[in-house]
Coordinates of C-alpha atoms and ligand atoms in Angstrom, one line a residue:
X1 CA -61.2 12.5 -21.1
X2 CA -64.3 12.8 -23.3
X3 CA -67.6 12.0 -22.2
X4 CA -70.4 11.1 -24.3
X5 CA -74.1 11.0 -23.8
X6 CA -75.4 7.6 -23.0
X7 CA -77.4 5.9 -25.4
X8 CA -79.2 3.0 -23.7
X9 CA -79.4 1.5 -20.4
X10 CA -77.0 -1.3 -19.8
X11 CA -78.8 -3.7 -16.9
X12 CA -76.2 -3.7 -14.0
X13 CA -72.8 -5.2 -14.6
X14 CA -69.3 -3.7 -13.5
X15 CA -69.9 -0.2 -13.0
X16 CA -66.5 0.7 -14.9
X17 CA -67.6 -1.4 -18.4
X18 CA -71.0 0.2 -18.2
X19 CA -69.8 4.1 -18.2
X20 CA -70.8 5.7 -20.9
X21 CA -68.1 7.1 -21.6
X22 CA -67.1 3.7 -23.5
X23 CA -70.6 3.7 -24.6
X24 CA -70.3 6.0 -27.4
X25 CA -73.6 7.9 -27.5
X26 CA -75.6 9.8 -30.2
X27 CA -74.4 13.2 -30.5
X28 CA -70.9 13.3 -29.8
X29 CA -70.8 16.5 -27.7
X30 CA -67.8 15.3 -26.1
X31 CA -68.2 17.6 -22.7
X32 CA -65.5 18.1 -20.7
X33 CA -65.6 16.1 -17.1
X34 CA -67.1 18.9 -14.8
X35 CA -68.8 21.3 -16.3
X36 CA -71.4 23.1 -14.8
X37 CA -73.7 22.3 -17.8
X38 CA -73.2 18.3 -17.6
X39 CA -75.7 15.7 -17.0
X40 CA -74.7 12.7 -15.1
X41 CA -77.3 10.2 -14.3
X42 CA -76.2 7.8 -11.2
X43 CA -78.2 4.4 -11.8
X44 CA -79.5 2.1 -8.9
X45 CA -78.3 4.0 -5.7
X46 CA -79.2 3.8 -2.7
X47 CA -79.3 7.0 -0.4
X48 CA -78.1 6.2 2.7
X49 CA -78.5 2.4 2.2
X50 CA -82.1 2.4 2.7
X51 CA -85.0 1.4 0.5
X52 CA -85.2 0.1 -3.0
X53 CA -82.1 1.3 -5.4
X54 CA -83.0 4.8 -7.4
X55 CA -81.8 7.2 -10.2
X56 CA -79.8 10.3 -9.0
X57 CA -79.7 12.7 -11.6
X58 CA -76.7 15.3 -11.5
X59 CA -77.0 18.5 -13.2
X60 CA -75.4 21.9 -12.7
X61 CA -73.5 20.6 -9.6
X62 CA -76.9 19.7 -7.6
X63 CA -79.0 16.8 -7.6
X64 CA -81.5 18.1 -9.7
X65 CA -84.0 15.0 -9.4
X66 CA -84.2 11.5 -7.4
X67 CA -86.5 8.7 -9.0
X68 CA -87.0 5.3 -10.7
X69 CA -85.8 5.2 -14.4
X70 CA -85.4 8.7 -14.8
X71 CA -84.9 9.2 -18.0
X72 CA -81.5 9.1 -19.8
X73 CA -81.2 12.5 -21.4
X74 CA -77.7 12.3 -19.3
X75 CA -74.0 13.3 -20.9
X76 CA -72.6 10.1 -18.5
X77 CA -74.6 7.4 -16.9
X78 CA -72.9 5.5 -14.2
X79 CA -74.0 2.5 -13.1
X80 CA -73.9 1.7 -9.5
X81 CA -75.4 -1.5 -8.9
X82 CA -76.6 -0.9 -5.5
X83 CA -74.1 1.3 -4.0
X84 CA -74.8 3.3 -0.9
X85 CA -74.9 7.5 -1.7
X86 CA -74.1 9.0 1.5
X87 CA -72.5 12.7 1.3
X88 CA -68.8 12.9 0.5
X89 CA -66.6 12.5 3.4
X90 CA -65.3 16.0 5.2
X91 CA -61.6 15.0 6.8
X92 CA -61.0 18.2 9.8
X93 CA -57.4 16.8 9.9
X94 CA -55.1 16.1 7.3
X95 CA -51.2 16.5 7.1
X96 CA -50.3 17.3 3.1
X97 CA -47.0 17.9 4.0
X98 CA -46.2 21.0 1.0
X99 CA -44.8 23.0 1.4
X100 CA -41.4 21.5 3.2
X101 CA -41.9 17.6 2.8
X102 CA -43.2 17.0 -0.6
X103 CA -40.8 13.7 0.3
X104 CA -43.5 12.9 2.3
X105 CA -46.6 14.0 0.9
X106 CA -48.0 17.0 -1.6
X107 CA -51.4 18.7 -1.9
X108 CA -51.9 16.4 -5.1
X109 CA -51.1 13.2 -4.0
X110 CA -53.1 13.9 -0.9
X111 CA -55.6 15.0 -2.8
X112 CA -55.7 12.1 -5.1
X113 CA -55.8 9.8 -1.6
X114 CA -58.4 11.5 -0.1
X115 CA -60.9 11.5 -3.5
X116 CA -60.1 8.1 -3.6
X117 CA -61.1 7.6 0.2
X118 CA -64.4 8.8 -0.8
X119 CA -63.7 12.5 1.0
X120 CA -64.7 16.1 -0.7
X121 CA -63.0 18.3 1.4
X122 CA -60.1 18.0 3.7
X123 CA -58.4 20.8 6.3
X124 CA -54.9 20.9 5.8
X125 CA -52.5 21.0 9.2
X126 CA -50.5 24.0 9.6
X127 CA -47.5 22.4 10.4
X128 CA -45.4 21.9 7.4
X129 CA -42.0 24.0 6.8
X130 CA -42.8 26.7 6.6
X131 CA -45.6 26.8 9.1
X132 CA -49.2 27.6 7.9
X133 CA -48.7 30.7 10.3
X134 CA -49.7 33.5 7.2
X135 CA -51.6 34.3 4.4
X136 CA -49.1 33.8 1.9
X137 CA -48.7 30.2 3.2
X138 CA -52.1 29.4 3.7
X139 CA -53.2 31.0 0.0
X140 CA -50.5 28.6 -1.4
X141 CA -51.9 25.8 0.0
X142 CA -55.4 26.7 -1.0
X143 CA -54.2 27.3 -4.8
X144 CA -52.3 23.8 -4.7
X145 CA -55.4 22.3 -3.9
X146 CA -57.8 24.7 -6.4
X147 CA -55.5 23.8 -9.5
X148 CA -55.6 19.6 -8.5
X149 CA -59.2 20.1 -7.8
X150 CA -59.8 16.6 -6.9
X151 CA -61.2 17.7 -3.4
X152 CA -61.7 20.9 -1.9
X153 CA -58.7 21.5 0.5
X154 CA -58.9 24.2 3.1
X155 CA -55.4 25.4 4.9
X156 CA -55.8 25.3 9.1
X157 CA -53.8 28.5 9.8
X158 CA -51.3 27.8 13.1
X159 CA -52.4 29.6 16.5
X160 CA -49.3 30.3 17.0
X161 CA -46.8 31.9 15.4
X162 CA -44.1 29.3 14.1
X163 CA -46.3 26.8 16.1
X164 CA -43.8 27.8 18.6
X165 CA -46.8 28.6 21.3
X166 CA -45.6 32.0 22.5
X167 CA -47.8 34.4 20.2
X168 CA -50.3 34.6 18.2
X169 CA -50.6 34.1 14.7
X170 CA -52.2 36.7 12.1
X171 CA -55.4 34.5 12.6
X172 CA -58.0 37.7 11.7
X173 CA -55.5 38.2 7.9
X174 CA -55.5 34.4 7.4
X175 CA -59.5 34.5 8.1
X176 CA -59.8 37.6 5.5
X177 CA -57.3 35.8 2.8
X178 CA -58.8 34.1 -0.2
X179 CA -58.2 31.0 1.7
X180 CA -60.7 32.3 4.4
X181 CA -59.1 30.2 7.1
X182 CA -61.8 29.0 10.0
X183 CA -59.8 26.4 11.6
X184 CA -56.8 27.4 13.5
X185 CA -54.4 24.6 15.1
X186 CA -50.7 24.3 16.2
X187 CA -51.4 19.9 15.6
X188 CA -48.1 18.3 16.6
X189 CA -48.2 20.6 19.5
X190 CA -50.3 21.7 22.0
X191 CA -51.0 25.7 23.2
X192 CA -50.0 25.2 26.4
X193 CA -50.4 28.4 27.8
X194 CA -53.6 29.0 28.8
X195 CA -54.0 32.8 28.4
X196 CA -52.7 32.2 24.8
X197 CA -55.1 29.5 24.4
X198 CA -57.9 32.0 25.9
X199 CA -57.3 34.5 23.8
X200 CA -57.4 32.4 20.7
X201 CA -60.1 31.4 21.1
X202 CA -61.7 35.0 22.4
X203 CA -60.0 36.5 19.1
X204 CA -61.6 33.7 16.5
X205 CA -64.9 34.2 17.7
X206 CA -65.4 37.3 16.7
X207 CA -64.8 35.8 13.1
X208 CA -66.6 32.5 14.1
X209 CA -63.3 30.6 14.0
X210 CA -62.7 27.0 15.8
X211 CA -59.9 26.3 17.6
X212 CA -59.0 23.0 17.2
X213 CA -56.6 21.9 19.8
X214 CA -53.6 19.0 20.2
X215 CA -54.5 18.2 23.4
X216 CA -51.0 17.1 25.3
X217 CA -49.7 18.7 28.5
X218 CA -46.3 18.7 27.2
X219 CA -44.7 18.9 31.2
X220 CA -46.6 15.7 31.6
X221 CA -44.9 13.7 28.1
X222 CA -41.3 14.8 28.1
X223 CA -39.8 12.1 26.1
X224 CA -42.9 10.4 26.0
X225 CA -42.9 7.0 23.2
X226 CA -46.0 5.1 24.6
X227 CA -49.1 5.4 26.3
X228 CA -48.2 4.8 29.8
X229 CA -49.2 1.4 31.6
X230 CA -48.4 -2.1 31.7
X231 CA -47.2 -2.3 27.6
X232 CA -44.9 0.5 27.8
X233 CA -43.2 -0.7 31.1
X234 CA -42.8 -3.9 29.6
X235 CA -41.2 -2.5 26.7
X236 CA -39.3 0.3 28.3
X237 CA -40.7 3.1 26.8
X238 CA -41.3 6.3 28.3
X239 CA -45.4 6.6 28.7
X240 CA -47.0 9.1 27.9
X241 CA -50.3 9.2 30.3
X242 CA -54.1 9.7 29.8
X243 CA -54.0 12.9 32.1
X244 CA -52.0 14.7 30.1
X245 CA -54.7 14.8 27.3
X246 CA -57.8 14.8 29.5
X247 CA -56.2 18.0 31.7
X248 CA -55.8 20.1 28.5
X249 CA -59.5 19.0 27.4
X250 CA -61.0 20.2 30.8
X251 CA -59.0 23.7 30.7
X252 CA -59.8 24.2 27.4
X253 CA -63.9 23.6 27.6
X254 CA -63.5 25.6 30.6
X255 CA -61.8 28.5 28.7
X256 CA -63.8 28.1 25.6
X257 CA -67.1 28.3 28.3
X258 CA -66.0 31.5 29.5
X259 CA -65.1 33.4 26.5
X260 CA -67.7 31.8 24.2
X261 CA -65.7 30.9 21.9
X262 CA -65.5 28.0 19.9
X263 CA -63.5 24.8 20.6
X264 CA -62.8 21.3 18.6
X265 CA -60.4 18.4 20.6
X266 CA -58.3 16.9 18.1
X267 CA -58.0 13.1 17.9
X268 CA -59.5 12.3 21.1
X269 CA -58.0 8.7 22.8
X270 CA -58.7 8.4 26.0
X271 CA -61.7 6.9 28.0
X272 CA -61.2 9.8 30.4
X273 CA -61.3 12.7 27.7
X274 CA -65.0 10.6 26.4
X275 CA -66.1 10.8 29.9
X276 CA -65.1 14.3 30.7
X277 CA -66.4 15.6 27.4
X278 CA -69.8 13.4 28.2
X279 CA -70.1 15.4 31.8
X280 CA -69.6 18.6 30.1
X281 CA -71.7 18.3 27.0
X282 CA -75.0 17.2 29.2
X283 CA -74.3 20.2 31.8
X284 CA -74.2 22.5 29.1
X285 CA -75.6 21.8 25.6
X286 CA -74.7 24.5 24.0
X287 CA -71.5 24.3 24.4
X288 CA -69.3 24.7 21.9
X289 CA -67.2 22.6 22.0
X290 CA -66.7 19.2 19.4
X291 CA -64.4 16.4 19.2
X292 CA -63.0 14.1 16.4
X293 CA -61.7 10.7 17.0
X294 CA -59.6 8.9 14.3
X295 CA -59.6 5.7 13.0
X296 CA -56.7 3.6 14.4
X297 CA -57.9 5.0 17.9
X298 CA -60.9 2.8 17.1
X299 CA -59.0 0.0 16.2
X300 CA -55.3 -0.4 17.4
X301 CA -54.5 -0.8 20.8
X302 CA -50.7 -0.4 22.5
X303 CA -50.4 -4.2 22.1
X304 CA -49.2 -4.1 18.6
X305 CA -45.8 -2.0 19.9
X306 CA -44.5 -5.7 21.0
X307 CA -42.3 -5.5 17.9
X308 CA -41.3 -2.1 18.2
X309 CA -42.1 -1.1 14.7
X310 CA -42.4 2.3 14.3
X311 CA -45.3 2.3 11.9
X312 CA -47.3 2.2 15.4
X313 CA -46.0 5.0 16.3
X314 CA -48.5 8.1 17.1
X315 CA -49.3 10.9 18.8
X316 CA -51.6 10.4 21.1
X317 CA -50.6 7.2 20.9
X318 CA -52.5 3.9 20.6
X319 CA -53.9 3.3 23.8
X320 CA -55.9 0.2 25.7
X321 CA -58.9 -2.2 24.7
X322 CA -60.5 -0.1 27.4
X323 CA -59.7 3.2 25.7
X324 CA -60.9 2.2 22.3
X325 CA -64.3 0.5 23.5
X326 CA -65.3 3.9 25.0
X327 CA -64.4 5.9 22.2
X328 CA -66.8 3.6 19.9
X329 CA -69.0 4.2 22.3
X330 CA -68.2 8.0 22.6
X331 CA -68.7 7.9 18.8
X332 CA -71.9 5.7 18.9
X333 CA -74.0 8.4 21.3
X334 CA -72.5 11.4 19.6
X335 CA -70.4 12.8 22.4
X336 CA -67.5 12.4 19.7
X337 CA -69.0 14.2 16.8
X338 CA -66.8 13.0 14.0
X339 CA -64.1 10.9 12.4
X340 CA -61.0 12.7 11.2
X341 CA -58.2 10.4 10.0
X342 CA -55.0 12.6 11.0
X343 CA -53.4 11.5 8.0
X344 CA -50.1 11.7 8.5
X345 CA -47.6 11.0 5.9
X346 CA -44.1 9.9 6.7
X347 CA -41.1 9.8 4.5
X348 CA -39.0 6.3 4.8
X349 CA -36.4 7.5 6.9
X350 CA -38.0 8.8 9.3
X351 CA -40.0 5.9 9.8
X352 CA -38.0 2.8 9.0
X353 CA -35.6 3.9 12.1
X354 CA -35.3 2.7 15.6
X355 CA -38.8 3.9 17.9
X356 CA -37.2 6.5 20.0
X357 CA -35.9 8.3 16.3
X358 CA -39.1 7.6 14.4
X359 CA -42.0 10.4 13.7
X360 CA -45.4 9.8 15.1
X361 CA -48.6 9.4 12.7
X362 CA -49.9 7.4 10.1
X363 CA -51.8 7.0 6.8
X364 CA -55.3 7.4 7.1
X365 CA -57.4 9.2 3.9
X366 CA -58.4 5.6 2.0
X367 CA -58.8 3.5 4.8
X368 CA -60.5 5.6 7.1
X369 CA -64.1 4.2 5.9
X370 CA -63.2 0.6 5.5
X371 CA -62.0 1.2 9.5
X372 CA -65.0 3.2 10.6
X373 CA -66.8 0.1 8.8
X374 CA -65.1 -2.3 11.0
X375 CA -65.2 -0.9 13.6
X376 CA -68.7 0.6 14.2
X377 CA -70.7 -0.5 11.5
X378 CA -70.0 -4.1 11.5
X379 CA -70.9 -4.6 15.6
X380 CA -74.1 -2.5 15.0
X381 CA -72.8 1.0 16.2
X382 CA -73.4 3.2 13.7
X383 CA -76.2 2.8 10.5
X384 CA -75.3 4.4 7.4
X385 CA -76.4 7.5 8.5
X386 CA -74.8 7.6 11.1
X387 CA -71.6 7.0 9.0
X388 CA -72.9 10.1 7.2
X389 CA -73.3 12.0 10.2
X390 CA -69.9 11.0 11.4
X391 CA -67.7 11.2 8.4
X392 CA -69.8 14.4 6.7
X393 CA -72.2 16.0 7.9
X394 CA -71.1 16.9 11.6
X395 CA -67.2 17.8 10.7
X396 CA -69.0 20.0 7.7
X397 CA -71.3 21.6 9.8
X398 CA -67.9 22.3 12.8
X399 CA -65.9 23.7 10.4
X400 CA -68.9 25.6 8.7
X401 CA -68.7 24.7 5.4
X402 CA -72.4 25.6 3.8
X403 CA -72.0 23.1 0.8
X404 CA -70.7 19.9 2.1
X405 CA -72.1 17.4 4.5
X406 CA -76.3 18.0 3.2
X407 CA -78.6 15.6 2.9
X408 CA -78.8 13.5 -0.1
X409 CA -81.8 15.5 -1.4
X410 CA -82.7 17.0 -4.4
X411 CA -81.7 20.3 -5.1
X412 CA -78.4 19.7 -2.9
X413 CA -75.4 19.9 -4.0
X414 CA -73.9 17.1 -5.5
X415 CA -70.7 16.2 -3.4
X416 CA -71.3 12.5 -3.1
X417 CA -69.6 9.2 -2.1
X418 CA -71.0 5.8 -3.8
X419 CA -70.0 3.1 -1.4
X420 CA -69.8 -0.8 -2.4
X421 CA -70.9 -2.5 1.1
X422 CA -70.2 -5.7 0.6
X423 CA -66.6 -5.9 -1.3
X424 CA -63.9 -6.5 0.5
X425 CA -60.1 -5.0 -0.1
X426 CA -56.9 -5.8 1.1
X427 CA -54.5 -2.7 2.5
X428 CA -51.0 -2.3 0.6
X429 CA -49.2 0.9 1.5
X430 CA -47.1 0.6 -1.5
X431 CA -50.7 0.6 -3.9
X432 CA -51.8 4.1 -1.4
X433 CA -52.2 7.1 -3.4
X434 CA -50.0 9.0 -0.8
X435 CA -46.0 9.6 -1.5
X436 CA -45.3 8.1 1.8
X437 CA -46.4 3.9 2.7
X438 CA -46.8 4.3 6.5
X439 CA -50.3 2.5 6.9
X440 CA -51.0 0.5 10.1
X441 CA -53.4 -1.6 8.4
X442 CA -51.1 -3.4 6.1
X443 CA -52.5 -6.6 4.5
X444 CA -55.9 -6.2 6.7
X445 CA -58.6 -6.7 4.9
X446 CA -61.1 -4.0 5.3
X447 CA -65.0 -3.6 4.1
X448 CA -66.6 -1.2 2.1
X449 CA -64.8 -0.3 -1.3
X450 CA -65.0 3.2 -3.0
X451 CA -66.9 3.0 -6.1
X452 CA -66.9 6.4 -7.0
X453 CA -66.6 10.2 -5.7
X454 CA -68.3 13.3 -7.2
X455 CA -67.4 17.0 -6.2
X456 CA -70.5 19.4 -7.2
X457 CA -71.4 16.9 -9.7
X458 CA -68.3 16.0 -11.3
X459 CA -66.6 12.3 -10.8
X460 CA -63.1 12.4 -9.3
X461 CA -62.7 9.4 -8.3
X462 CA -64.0 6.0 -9.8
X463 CA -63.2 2.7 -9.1
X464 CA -59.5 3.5 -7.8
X465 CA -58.6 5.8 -9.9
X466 CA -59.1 9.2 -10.2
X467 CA -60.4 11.1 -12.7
X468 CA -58.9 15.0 -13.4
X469 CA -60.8 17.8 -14.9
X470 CA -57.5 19.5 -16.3
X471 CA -54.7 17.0 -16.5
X472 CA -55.8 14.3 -19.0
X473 CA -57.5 16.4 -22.0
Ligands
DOR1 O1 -49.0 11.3 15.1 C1 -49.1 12.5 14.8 N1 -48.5 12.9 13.7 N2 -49.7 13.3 15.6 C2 -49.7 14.7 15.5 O2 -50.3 15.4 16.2 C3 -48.9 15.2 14.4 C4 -48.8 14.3 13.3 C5 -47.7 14.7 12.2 O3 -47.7 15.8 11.8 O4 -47.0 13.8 11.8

């Protein structure tokens, strides 16, 4: 796709007709989407939804200046009406599925899900088939995403070997690859053991890895379908109960305390694990230890399983009114640093089956913001920047990732979301960027379209659709 330079300064109007790319400017350069040497001007933003609506100009991959009618010496002028610039979204916990499911999901279509979601990096889950256990796995995975290059994806390499949980990985070679793995995670399962779990943990830090844990005692959720309490007895489903997430929480910020090494709770969902990792944050504050909570554990409770369809199904899974008002909360006062979606595609069979047979997880990448909207911005939990701090800058700054999650500032670089407040869109899985349909959130309508994503400076994503450096010239 060819851009040209702008010419004039169309006032407002749909952001898609006022691209200058259909405004066919003086000089014809015709620069390629992404370059380092292109201009794009963002018209009437509005960092962080404060204050009066500015220019953002984009040059070289940074914001290079931030003012009123800045001048139009731009290659592309987008148009923006408004839109709040908050930092483009940092997912710690994504499932792309390839290799082994690409029936499910792929590093592309993921990709184009999560630029479309308004993210610029995601951390893809080791366990896909093969596992993420190696180099060679976790450098494909990395290369997948360079060559799409729609978001920057970064492998999690698997604790254990074969996510099996009886010996370590190669964590130090996957650290060294050209993937430079810093998350490790056997997601799905849980390292049981603790002296495995300790020295993981002892072994990353002396690379400044992050564990990030699935936190399930898996003695405690044999056969488990449901979170266990009233709803699942009613049902007849085996629970699966709070303790054996806030057990593995405790031992772990215990371990991670004495070995100083470095800890993040995956997709924390009960009230107990908020409360426990509440005690321990405000005995020791410089622990390190984080916590992500998703989406649908801040909306969906264990109610919905009434009809028994699978597309509820999750691991944790969805838990009480009780459970998600604390985890708001938990979100609210920081004790939760971030939001990570655990996008989990699922291919139709192993979702439209009976519950015992079905897979656990769900869609997440393009409605986690519209969710987080709902569910924290809309009561007054969260201001835009604490959406940023939520959904950017704190999973950024855990996984230690120097050029995603900073300020919008000039001379930072230009990873970027433009967010339309106050639109509304309905959820179809079958419009989803992902291969697989499995959204919970079908036909809800959810806040806060995606006008546009850049990564360092280039758009890839604008208005629904994405835009490729490579593919379309
Ligand atoms: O619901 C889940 N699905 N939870 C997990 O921990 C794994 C994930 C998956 O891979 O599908």
């Amino acid at each position: 796709m060819n851009r040209r330079k702008d010419e004039g300064s169309p006032s407002g109007g749909d952001m898609a007709d006022a691209r200058s790319g259909d405004g066919r400017g003086t000089d014809g350069r015709g620069l390629d989407d992404g370059e380092a040497g292109d201009r794009v001007l963002l018209r009437g933003v509005r960092p962080y939804g404060e204050g009066e609506p500015v220019d953002l100009l984009v040059a070289g991959g940074r914001i290079a200046e931030i003012g009123t009618d800045l001048s139009t010496d731009a290659d592309e002028i987008l148009h923006a009406d408004g839109a709040i610039a908050l930092p483009g979204f940092v997912d710690l916990h994504t499932h792309l599925r390839e290799p082994g499911r690409e029936d499910a999901e792929t590093v592309e279509t993921g990709s184009v899900a999560a630029a479309l979601g308004g993210y610029t990096a995601v951390f893809a889950m080791a366990n896909t088939d093969p596992v993420a256990d190696n180099a060679v796995i976790v450098e494909h995975v990395w290369r997948r995403g360079r060559e799409v290059g729609l978001v920057d994806v970064h492998p999690v390499g698997a604790v254990t070997v074969g996510l099996k949980g009886s010996e370590l990985a190669e964590l130090g070679t996957m650290a060294r690859s050209a993937a430079g793995v810093r998350l490790f995670s056997d997601d799905g399962r849980c390292v049981d053991d603790p002296l495995l779990m300790r020295r993981a943990l002892e072994y990353t830090r002396v690379f400044g890895g992050v564990v990030a844990q699935h936190a399930e005692e898996p003695r405690l959720t044999v056969q488990a379908q449901a979170h266990e309490g009233a709803q699942a007895a009613r049902l007849g489903l085996t629970g699966w109960p709070a303790p054996a997430e806030e057990s593995i929480v405790a031992r772990d910020c215990m371990l991670a305390g004495h070995t100083a090494g470095t800890l993040h709770v995956c997709h924390v969902s009960t009230s107990g694990t908020a409360e426990f990792l509440r005690w321990w944050r405000s005995r020791d504050s410089t622990a390190a230890v984080s916590a992500e909570v998703t989406p649908h554990h801040l909306l969906l409770t264990d109610e919905l399983l009434g009809n028994y369809d699978p597309v509820h199904k999750v691991n944790p899974p969805l838990r009480t009114d009780a459970d998600v008002r604390a985890l708001r909360e938990a979100l609210a006062d920081g004790t939760v640093d971030c939001v990570a979606t655990d996008h989990a595609p699922h291919a139709e069979q192993d979702k439209d089956c009976e519950w015992s047979a079905a897979r656990p997880g769900m869609l997440g990448l393009q409605t986690a913001l519209g969710v987080v909207m709902h569910t924290m911005v809309e009561p007054g939990l969260l201001d835009w920047r604490g959406v940023a701090r939520v959904m950017s800058e704190r999973p950024a700054r855990i996984a230690g990732l120097a050029d995603q999650g900073r300020p919008v500032a000039e001379g930072e670089p230009a990873n970027l979301v433009l967010v339309d407040p106050g639109s509304r869109w309905t959820v179809r899985g079958a419009d989803l960027a992902s291969v697989s349909a499995n959204t919970p959130f079908e036909g809800m309508e959810l806040p806060g379209r995606i006008r546009a994503t850049m990564l360092r400076g280039r758009i890839t994503a604008h208005e629904g659709k994405v835009e490729r450096a490579e593919m379309e010239r």
